[in-house]
Coordinates of C-alpha atoms in Angstrom, one line a residue:
X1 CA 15.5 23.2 21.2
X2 CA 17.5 22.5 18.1
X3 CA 18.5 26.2 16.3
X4 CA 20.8 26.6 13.6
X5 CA 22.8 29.0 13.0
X6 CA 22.8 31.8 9.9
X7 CA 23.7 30.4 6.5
X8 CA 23.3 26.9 7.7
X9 CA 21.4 24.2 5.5
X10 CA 18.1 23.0 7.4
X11 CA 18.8 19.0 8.6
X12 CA 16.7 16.2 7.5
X13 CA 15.6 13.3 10.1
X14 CA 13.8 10.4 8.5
X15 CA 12.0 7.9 10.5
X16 CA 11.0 4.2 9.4
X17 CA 7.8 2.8 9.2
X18 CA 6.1 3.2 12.7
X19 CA 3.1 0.4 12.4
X20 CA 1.6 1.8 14.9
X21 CA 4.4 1.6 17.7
X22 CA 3.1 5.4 19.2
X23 CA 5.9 5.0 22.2
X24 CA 8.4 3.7 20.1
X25 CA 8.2 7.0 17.8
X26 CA 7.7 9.1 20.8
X27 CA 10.7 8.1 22.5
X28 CA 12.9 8.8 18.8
X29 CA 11.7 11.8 18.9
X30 CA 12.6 12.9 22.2
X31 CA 16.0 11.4 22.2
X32 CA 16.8 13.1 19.3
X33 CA 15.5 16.5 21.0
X34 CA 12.9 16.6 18.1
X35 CA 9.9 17.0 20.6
X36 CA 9.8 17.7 24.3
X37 CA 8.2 16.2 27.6
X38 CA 5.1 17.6 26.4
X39 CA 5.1 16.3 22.9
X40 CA 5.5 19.8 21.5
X41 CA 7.5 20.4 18.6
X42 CA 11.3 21.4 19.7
X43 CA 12.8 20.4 16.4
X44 CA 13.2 24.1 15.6
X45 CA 14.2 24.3 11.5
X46 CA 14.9 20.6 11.4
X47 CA 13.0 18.6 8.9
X48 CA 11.5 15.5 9.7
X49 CA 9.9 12.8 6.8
X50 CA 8.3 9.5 8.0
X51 CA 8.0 7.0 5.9
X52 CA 5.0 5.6 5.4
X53 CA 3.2 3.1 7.4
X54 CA 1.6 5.0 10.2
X55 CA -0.8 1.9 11.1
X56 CA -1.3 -1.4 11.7
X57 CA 0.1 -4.1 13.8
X58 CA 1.1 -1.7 16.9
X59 CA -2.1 -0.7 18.6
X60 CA -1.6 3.4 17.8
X61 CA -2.1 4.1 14.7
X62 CA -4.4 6.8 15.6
X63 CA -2.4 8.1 18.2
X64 CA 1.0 8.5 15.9
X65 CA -1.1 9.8 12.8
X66 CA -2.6 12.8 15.7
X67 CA 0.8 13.7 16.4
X68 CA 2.3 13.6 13.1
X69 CA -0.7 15.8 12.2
X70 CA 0.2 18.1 15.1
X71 CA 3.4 18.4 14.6
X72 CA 2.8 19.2 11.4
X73 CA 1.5 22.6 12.2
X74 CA 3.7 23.1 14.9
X75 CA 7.0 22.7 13.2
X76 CA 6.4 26.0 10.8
X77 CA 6.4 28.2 13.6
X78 CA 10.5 27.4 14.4
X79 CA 11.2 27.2 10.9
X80 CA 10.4 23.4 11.1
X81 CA 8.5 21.4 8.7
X82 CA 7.5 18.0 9.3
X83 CA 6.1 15.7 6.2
X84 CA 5.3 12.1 5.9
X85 CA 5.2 9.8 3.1
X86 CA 1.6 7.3 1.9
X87 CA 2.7 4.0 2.5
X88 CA 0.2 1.0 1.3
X89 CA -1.1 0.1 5.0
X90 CA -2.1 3.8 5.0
X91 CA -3.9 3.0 2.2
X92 CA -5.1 -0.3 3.2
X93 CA -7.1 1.0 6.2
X94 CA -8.8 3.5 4.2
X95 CA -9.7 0.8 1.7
X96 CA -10.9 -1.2 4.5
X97 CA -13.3 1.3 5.6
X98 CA -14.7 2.1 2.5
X99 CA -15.0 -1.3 0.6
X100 CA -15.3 -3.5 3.9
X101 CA -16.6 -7.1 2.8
X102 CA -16.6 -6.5 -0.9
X103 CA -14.8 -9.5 -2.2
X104 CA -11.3 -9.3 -4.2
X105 CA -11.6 -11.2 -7.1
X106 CA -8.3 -13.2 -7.5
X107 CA -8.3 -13.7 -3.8
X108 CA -11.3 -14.2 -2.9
X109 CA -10.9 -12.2 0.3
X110 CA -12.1 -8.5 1.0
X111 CA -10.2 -5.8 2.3
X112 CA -11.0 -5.7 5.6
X113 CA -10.0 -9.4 5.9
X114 CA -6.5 -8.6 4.3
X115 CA -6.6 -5.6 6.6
X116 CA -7.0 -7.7 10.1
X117 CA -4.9 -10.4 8.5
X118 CA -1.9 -7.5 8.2
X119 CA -2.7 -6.4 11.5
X120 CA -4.9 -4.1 11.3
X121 CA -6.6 -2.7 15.1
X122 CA -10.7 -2.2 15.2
X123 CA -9.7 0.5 17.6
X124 CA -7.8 2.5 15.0
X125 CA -10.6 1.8 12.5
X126 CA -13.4 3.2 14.8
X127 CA -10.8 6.1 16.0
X128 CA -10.9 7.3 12.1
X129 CA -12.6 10.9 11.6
X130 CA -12.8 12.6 8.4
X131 CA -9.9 14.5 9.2
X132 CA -7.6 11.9 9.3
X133 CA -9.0 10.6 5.8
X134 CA -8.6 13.8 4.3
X135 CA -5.0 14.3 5.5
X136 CA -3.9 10.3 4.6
X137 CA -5.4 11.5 1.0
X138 CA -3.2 14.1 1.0
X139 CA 0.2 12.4 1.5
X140 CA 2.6 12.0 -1.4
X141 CA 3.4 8.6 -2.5
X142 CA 7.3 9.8 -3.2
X143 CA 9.1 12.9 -2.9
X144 CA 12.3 14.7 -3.1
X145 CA 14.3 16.4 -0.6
X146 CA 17.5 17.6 -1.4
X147 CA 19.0 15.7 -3.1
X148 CA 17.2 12.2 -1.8
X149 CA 14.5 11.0 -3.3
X150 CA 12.2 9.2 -0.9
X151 CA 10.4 6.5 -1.4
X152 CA 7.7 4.3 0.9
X153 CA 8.3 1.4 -1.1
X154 CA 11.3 -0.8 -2.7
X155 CA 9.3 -1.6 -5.8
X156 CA 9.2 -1.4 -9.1
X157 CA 6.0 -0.2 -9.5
X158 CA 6.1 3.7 -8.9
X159 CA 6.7 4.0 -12.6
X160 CA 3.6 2.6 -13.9
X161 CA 2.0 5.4 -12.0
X162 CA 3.6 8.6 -13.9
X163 CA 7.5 9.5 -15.4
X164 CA 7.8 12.1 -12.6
X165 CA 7.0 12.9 -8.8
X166 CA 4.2 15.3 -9.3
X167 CA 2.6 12.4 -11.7
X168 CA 3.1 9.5 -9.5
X169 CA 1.5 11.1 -6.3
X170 CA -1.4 12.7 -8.4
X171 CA -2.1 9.2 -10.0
X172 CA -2.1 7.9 -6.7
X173 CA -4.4 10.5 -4.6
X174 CA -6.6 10.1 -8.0
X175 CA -7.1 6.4 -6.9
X176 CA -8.0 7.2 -3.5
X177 CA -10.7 9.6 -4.8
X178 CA -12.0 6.7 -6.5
X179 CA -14.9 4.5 -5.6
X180 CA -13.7 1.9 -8.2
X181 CA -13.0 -0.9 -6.2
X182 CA -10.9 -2.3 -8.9
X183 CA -8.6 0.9 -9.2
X184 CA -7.8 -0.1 -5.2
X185 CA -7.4 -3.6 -5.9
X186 CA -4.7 -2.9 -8.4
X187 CA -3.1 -0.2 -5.9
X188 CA -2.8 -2.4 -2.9
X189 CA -1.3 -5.3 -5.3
X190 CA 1.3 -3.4 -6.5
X191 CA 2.7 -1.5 -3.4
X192 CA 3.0 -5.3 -2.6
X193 CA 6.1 -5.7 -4.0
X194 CA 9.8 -5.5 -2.7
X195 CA 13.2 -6.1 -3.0
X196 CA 13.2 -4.0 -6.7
X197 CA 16.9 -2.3 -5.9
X198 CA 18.3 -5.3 -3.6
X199 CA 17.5 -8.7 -5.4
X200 CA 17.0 -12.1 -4.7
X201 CA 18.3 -14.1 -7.2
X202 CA 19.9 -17.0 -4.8
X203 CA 21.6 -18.7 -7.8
X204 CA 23.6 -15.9 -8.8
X205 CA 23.8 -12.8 -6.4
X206 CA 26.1 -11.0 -7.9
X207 CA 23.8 -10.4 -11.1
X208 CA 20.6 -9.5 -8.6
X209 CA 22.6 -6.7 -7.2
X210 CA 23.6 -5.3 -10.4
X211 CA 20.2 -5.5 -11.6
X212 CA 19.3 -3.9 -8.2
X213 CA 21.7 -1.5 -8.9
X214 CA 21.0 -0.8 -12.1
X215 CA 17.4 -0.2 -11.7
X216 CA 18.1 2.5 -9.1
X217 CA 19.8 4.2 -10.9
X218 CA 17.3 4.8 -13.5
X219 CA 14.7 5.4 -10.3
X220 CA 17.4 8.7 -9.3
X221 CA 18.1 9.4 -13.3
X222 CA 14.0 9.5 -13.9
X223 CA 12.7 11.2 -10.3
X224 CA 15.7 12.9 -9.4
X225 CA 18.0 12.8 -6.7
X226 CA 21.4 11.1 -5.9
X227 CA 20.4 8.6 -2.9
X228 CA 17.2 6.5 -2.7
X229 CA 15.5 6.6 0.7
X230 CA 12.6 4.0 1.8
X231 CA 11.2 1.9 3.9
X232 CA 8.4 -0.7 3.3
X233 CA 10.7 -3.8 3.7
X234 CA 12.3 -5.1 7.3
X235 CA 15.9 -4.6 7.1
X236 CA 16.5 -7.7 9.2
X237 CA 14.8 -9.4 6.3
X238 CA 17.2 -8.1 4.1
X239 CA 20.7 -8.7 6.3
X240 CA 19.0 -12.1 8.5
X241 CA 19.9 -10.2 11.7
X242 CA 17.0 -10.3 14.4
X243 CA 14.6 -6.7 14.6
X244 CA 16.3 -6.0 18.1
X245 CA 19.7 -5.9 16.5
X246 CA 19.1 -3.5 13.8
X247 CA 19.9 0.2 15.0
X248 CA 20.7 1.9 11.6
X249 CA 19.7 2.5 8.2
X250 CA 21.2 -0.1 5.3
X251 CA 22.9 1.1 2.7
X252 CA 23.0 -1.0 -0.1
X253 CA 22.8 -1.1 -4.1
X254 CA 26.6 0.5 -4.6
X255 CA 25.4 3.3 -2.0
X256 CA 22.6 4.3 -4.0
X257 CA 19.7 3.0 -1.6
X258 CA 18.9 3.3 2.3
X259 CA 17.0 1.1 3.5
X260 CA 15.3 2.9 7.2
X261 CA 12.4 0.5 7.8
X262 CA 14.1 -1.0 11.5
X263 CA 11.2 -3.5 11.8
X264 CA 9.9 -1.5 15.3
X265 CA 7.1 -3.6 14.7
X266 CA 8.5 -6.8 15.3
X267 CA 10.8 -6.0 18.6
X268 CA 13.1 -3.5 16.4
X269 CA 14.5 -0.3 19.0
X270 CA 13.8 1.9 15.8
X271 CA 15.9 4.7 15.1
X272 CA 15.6 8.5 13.8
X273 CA 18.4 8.8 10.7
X274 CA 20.0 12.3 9.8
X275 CA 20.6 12.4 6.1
X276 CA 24.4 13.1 6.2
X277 CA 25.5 15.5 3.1
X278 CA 26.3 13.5 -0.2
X279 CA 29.7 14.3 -1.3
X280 CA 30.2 15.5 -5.3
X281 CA 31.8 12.0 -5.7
X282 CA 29.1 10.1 -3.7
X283 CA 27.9 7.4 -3.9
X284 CA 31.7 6.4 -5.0
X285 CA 32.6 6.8 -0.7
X286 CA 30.8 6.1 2.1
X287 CA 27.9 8.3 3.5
X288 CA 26.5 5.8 6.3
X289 CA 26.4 8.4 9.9
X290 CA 23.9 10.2 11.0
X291 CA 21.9 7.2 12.8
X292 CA 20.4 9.0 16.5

């Protein structure tokens, strides 16, 4: 069991996007001594985030969104706590179920076809109670811990939704209280988009990663925090390495962003990441460790 000792600050473990990959998570968690043989919590007064991205492509969605939920209450009792992020295929499942084959205009498709398209399992969809809807509904679309601000998504688009945390996740659970089609539409399209902090401007690289830079910047200065944390995007997409290769978090946009997402979906080991402390001068040295 993980205890820490009087006067000491509680640890944060963040975990990439799971997509479903129940074993994959389950054997993090136990290597880094955050759960046991029984799946019980053994974290003691560590906190662990996930990222967002509980379903599709791996076959457990359900399964990974029932421990998360379990662990959840179990973590309190040590001291623990245990929180995960909204990321859009949580969202796209539930719009699935709810809008099924209404079409989407500038597509032409529906949501359940984009759904099964993205990899989306009938057996998670069946394996869906009430529960499970009410608790997604309930997950903030960003947050702040410490001083990290965590994010599902590398986009732009958070700030179209509010000019703080508090308005951003509201506006978001608003949407998913809404039967407007439309409103869902628009949500799912922009929790499309990537590569906001990194850039992709092949011509002239150096500017995309100022601009990158740049714009996190004014994420942190607008949301808080010193470090951006998210997922969302592959990191082998980002570095061209293959999924199997990539065993720790990217740090990237002058030291301002970590990337966590290690692509467990497409062959990546995964891995569970301990924030490491942010020096006063940070991000002007390095803070990479902390990778379990």
């Amino acid at each position: 069991m993980n205890n820490l000792g009087a006067g000491e600050s509680q640890p944060v473990y963040v975990v990439g996007d799971v997509h479903g990959e129940y074993d994959k998570l389950v054997g993090l968690l136990q290597n880094a001594a955050l759960i046991g043989d029984d799946l019980a919590w053994t974290g003691g007064n560590i906190i662990l985030w996930l990222m967002g991205d509980l379903f599709d492509r791996g076959p457990g969605g359900i399964a990974t969104v029932d421990l998360v939920m379990r662990l959840q209450r179990e973590a309190p009792g040590m001291g623990g706590r245990v929180s995960s992020l909204l990321g859009n295929h949580d969202m796209l499942i539930m719009a699935a179920r709810d809008f099924g084959d209404t079409p989407i205009a500038y597509s032409g498709m529906t949501f359940r076809s984009v759904w099964q398209i993205n990899g989306g399992h009938d057996a998670d969809m069946e394996g869906l109670t009430p529960e499970h809807i009410a608790w997604l509904k309930s997950l903030p679309a960003m947050a702040l811990e410490g001083d990290r601000l965590l994010l599902h998504a590398d986009g732009s688009t958070y700030t179209s939704y509010g000019s703080s945390i508090e308005e951003v996740s509201g506006a978001i659970r608003a949407v998913m209280h809404n039967d407007s089609h439309d409103a869902w539409v628009k949500l799912e399209k922009d929790f499309a988009q990537r590569y906001a902090f990194y850039g992709r401007d092949k011509d002239n690289p150096e500017r995309a990663s100022e601009e990158g830079q740049s714009l996190a910047a004014q994420f942190l200065q607008q949301y808080g925090g010193r470090q951006l944390i998210h997922g969302h995007t592959l990191i082998s997409d980002m570095t061209r390495q293959k999924p199997e290769e990539v065993t720790e978090p990217l740090v990237y946009a002058g030291g301002l962003c970590v990337n966590v997402d290690g692509g467990m979906c497409e062959g990546g080991p995964g891995f569970v990441y301990r924030l490491p402390p942010l020096s006063p001068s940070y991000p002007y040295e390095s803070a990479t460790e902390g990778s379990l």
